[in-house]
Amino acid sequence: MPHVLLIEDDVSVRDGMELVLRRHGYGVDTAATGEQALALLAGDHGARIELAVVDLMLPGMDGFEVCRRIRARSATLPVIMLTARGDDSDIVTGLEAGADDYVVKPVTAPVLKARIRAALRRAEPSARQGPDADLAGLVIDRAGLTVTRDGTLVPLPPTELRLLLELSASPGRVLSRDQLLESVWDHNFLGDSRLVDAAVGRLRAKIEAVPSKPRYIQTVRGFGYRFGPL
């Protein structure tokens, strides 16, 4: 049974979401503040939590900081953020803080379940087709699902790892943002390119020597991204 940590200060929203998740077979821990959530993750049963759903507008420590601290603690725990306004700046900031996906409140049960299922699938080990890559210090081991740069292991969250595997499976091929949303995020509809752009930015910061002048993940303006190297 997948286990979810739900971080939401609004009691009615929290109780409603918890009820929906439990009815569909999820185990649920809840927290009303970021501080409570981080204490749960650090506690004895924190290891059983497989995904966190984080409201951005929390009292005290806000959801952006919660995302950062979760990501600093674990490179692999999927994080979905909740935003009430759907404001562009909030969404971009949350994604840059390490969230894998987001939903705008009020969120329907089918949307919430679909996003959680997709995030959990991304966390499952799954090598993409294509050869291993050993490119000027960047080594991608597709069987072992590891990435090293200059001999140092680079821990990547599931979304960023799958994005890198997808791009590097066909070097030189341009993939559109919608193609990447479907293959990496499992969004089979016209989706939000901010998810892709934010993940690319986080990934470049970890694998590129100079992220502002990327060698491996190149932007093809008006189309999408392709894997180098230059």
Short mmCIF file of C-alpha atoms in Angstrom, two decimals:
data_model
loop_
_atom_site.label_atom_id
_atom_site.label_comp_id
_atom_site.label_asym_id
_atom_site.label_seq_id
_atom_site.Cartn_x
_atom_site.Cartn_y
_atom_site.Cartn_z
CA MET A 1 0.00 0.00 0.00
CA PRO A 2 1.61 3.31 -1.06
CA HIS A 3 2.01 5.74 1.82
CA VAL A 4 1.50 9.49 1.34
CA LEU A 5 2.42 12.44 3.57
CA LEU A 6 -0.23 15.16 3.19
CA ILE A 7 0.84 18.63 4.38
CA GLU A 8 -2.14 21.00 4.47
CA ASP A 9 -3.17 23.50 7.14
CA ASP A 10 -6.85 23.82 6.13
CA VAL A 11 -8.62 21.16 8.20
CA SER A 12 -11.55 20.66 5.81
CA VAL A 13 -9.29 20.34 2.77
CA ARG A 14 -6.89 18.05 4.62
CA ASP A 15 -9.66 15.79 5.91
CA GLY A 16 -11.33 15.61 2.49
CA MET A 17 -8.12 14.71 0.70
CA GLU A 18 -7.19 12.17 3.35
CA LEU A 19 -10.59 10.51 2.99
CA VAL A 20 -10.24 10.31 -0.80
CA LEU A 21 -6.76 8.80 -0.56
CA ARG A 22 -7.70 6.24 2.08
CA ARG A 23 -10.74 5.17 0.08
CA HIS A 24 -8.43 4.40 -2.81
CA GLY A 25 -6.01 2.30 -0.83
CA TYR A 26 -3.35 4.79 0.23
CA GLY A 27 -1.87 5.00 3.67
CA VAL A 28 -1.83 8.62 4.82
CA ASP A 29 0.10 10.66 7.37
CA THR A 30 -1.03 14.27 7.78
CA ALA A 31 0.62 17.45 9.01
CA ALA A 32 -0.75 20.96 9.44
CA THR A 33 2.63 22.69 9.26
CA GLY A 34 5.94 22.22 7.55
CA GLU A 35 7.65 21.73 10.88
CA GLN A 36 5.31 18.83 11.74
CA ALA A 37 5.89 17.28 8.32
CA LEU A 38 9.67 17.39 8.59
CA ALA A 39 9.47 15.87 12.07
CA LEU A 40 7.39 13.01 10.67
CA LEU A 41 9.90 12.42 7.88
CA ALA A 42 12.74 12.37 10.40
CA GLY A 43 10.89 10.03 12.77
CA ASP A 44 10.88 6.27 13.06
CA HIS A 45 8.28 5.66 10.36
CA GLY A 46 9.52 8.33 7.95
CA ALA A 47 11.03 5.64 5.74
CA ARG A 48 7.57 4.29 4.88
CA ILE A 49 6.48 7.59 3.30
CA GLU A 50 6.68 7.23 -0.49
CA LEU A 51 5.35 10.61 -1.61
CA ALA A 52 4.67 14.06 -0.16
CA VAL A 53 1.82 16.40 -1.10
CA VAL A 54 2.73 19.92 0.06
CA ASP A 55 0.46 22.96 0.23
CA LEU A 56 2.46 26.08 -0.63
CA MET A 57 0.60 28.47 1.67
CA LEU A 58 1.43 27.04 5.11
CA PRO A 59 1.70 28.93 8.39
CA GLY A 60 5.24 29.42 9.66
CA MET A 61 7.56 27.58 7.28
CA ASP A 62 5.95 27.91 3.86
CA GLY A 63 5.63 25.15 1.31
CA PHE A 64 8.55 26.40 -0.77
CA GLU A 65 10.93 25.92 2.14
CA VAL A 66 9.35 22.55 2.94
CA CYS A 67 10.06 21.43 -0.65
CA ARG A 68 13.67 22.59 -0.38
CA ARG A 69 14.20 20.76 2.90
CA ILE A 70 12.55 17.59 1.68
CA ARG A 71 14.71 17.64 -1.43
CA ALA A 72 17.85 18.31 0.64
CA ARG A 73 16.94 15.33 2.81
CA SER A 74 16.00 12.98 -0.02
CA ALA A 75 16.76 13.10 -3.74
CA THR A 76 14.22 10.38 -4.44
CA LEU A 77 11.01 11.24 -2.55
CA PRO A 78 8.40 12.49 -5.06
CA VAL A 79 6.86 15.85 -4.13
CA ILE A 80 3.58 17.24 -5.48
CA MET A 81 2.75 20.79 -4.49
CA LEU A 82 -0.71 22.27 -4.00
CA THR A 83 -1.39 25.87 -4.94
CA ALA A 84 -4.67 27.69 -4.47
CA ARG A 85 -4.09 30.45 -6.98
CA GLY A 86 -2.28 28.76 -9.82
CA ASP A 87 -0.09 31.86 -9.88
CA ASP A 88 2.77 31.55 -12.37
CA SER A 89 5.43 32.85 -9.99
CA ASP A 90 4.33 30.48 -7.21
CA ILE A 91 4.36 27.50 -9.54
CA VAL A 92 7.79 28.30 -10.96
CA THR A 93 9.24 28.93 -7.49
CA GLY A 94 7.79 25.66 -6.20
CA LEU A 95 9.18 23.70 -9.12
CA GLU A 96 12.57 25.32 -8.72
CA ALA A 97 12.45 24.38 -5.03
CA GLY A 98 12.35 20.72 -6.06
CA ALA A 99 8.69 19.78 -6.55
CA ASP A 100 8.06 17.20 -9.27
CA ASP A 101 4.52 18.24 -10.14
CA TYR A 102 1.71 20.50 -8.97
CA VAL A 103 -2.07 20.68 -8.80
CA VAL A 104 -4.26 23.75 -8.37
CA LYS A 105 -6.89 23.76 -5.63
CA PRO A 106 -9.70 22.94 -5.53
CA VAL A 107 -8.46 19.64 -6.91
CA THR A 108 -10.81 16.85 -7.92
CA ALA A 109 -10.29 13.29 -6.70
CA PRO A 110 -9.54 11.88 -10.20
CA VAL A 111 -6.87 14.52 -10.86
CA LEU A 112 -5.23 14.02 -7.46
CA LYS A 113 -5.16 10.24 -7.87
CA ALA A 114 -3.78 10.48 -11.41
CA ARG A 115 -0.97 12.83 -10.39
CA ILE A 116 -0.04 10.65 -7.40
CA ARG A 117 -0.05 7.47 -9.49
CA ALA A 118 2.12 9.12 -12.13
CA ALA A 119 4.59 10.41 -9.52
CA LEU A 120 4.86 6.98 -7.90
CA ARG A 121 5.44 5.35 -11.30
CA ARG A 122 8.28 7.79 -11.96
CA ALA A 123 9.85 6.68 -8.67
CA GLU A 124 9.93 3.04 -9.77
CA PRO A 125 13.25 1.81 -11.21
CA SER A 126 12.92 1.72 -14.98
CA ALA A 127 15.77 1.99 -17.47
CA ARG A 128 14.99 3.73 -20.75
CA GLN A 129 16.12 2.12 -23.97
CA GLY A 130 19.37 3.29 -25.47
CA PRO A 131 23.07 2.87 -24.83
CA ASP A 132 24.97 3.95 -21.75
CA ALA A 133 26.64 7.32 -22.15
CA ASP A 134 30.22 8.23 -21.24
CA LEU A 135 30.70 11.76 -22.43
CA ALA A 136 33.59 13.94 -21.28
CA GLY A 137 33.15 13.21 -17.59
CA LEU A 138 29.40 12.57 -17.58
CA VAL A 139 28.59 8.86 -17.24
CA ILE A 140 24.98 7.59 -17.48
CA ASP A 141 24.56 3.96 -16.42
CA ARG A 142 21.15 2.98 -17.76
CA ALA A 143 21.11 -0.46 -16.15
CA GLY A 144 22.24 0.71 -12.74
CA LEU A 145 20.21 3.96 -13.03
CA THR A 146 23.13 6.04 -11.82
CA VAL A 147 24.76 9.21 -13.07
CA THR A 148 28.30 10.34 -12.27
CA ARG A 149 30.10 13.52 -13.17
CA ASP A 150 33.90 13.54 -13.06
CA GLY A 151 33.77 10.35 -11.00
CA THR A 152 31.32 11.72 -8.41
CA LEU A 153 27.84 10.24 -8.04
CA VAL A 154 25.10 12.76 -8.85
CA PRO A 155 21.92 11.95 -6.86
CA LEU A 156 18.88 12.75 -8.99
CA PRO A 157 15.19 12.75 -8.04
CA PRO A 158 13.11 10.29 -10.09
CA THR A 159 11.70 12.95 -12.40
CA GLU A 160 15.11 14.41 -13.26
CA LEU A 161 16.62 10.96 -13.75
CA ARG A 162 13.84 9.89 -16.09
CA LEU A 163 14.14 13.16 -17.99
CA LEU A 164 17.87 12.60 -18.48
CA LEU A 165 17.31 8.98 -19.53
CA GLU A 166 14.63 10.02 -22.00
CA LEU A 167 16.72 12.75 -23.59
CA SER A 168 19.92 10.69 -23.72
CA ALA A 169 18.20 7.63 -25.21
CA SER A 170 18.30 9.30 -28.63
CA PRO A 171 21.26 11.71 -28.78
CA GLY A 172 20.70 14.53 -31.24
CA ARG A 173 16.96 13.97 -31.47
CA VAL A 174 14.81 16.97 -30.59
CA LEU A 175 11.98 16.19 -28.17
CA SER A 176 9.15 18.65 -27.70
CA ARG A 177 7.94 19.65 -24.25
CA ASP A 178 4.65 17.84 -24.84
CA GLN A 179 6.53 14.66 -25.80
CA LEU A 180 8.55 14.91 -22.59
CA LEU A 181 5.44 15.59 -20.50
CA GLU A 182 3.86 12.41 -21.82
CA SER A 183 6.92 10.17 -21.57
CA VAL A 184 8.36 11.46 -18.28
CA TRP A 185 5.40 12.87 -16.35
CA ASP A 186 2.73 10.55 -17.82
CA HIS A 187 0.62 13.58 -18.72
CA ASN A 188 -1.30 12.39 -21.75
CA PHE A 189 -2.89 15.77 -22.44
CA LEU A 190 -1.69 19.20 -23.56
CA GLY A 191 0.28 19.94 -20.45
CA ASP A 192 2.27 22.63 -18.73
CA SER A 193 5.71 23.29 -20.20
CA ARG A 194 6.84 24.84 -16.91
CA LEU A 195 7.22 21.32 -15.48
CA VAL A 196 9.71 20.47 -18.22
CA ASP A 197 11.59 23.77 -18.15
CA ALA A 198 11.99 23.71 -14.36
CA ALA A 199 13.22 20.11 -14.35
CA VAL A 200 15.69 20.89 -17.14
CA GLY A 201 16.98 23.84 -15.13
CA ARG A 202 17.48 21.70 -12.01
CA LEU A 203 19.15 18.97 -14.06
CA ARG A 204 21.52 21.37 -15.79
CA ALA A 205 22.59 22.75 -12.41
CA LYS A 206 23.76 19.25 -11.46
CA ILE A 207 25.36 17.88 -14.62
CA GLU A 208 26.59 20.91 -16.56
CA ALA A 209 29.90 22.57 -15.77
CA VAL A 210 28.34 25.93 -16.70
CA PRO A 211 24.53 25.62 -16.50
CA SER A 212 24.01 28.89 -18.39
CA LYS A 213 26.03 27.43 -21.28
CA PRO A 214 24.78 23.84 -21.39
CA ARG A 215 26.83 21.27 -23.18
CA TYR A 216 24.59 18.23 -22.75
CA ILE A 217 20.98 19.43 -22.64
CA GLN A 218 20.49 21.95 -25.38
CA THR A 219 17.46 24.15 -25.96
CA VAL A 220 16.09 24.17 -29.50
CA ARG A 221 14.06 27.35 -29.54
CA GLY A 222 10.47 26.89 -30.62
CA PHE A 223 10.76 23.09 -30.48
CA GLY A 224 12.09 21.66 -27.23
CA TYR A 225 15.31 19.99 -26.06
CA ARG A 226 17.94 17.61 -27.33
CA PHE A 227 20.82 15.76 -25.74
CA GLY A 228 24.36 16.67 -26.90
CA PRO A 229 27.13 16.85 -26.17
CA LEU A 230 28.43 19.82 -28.07
#
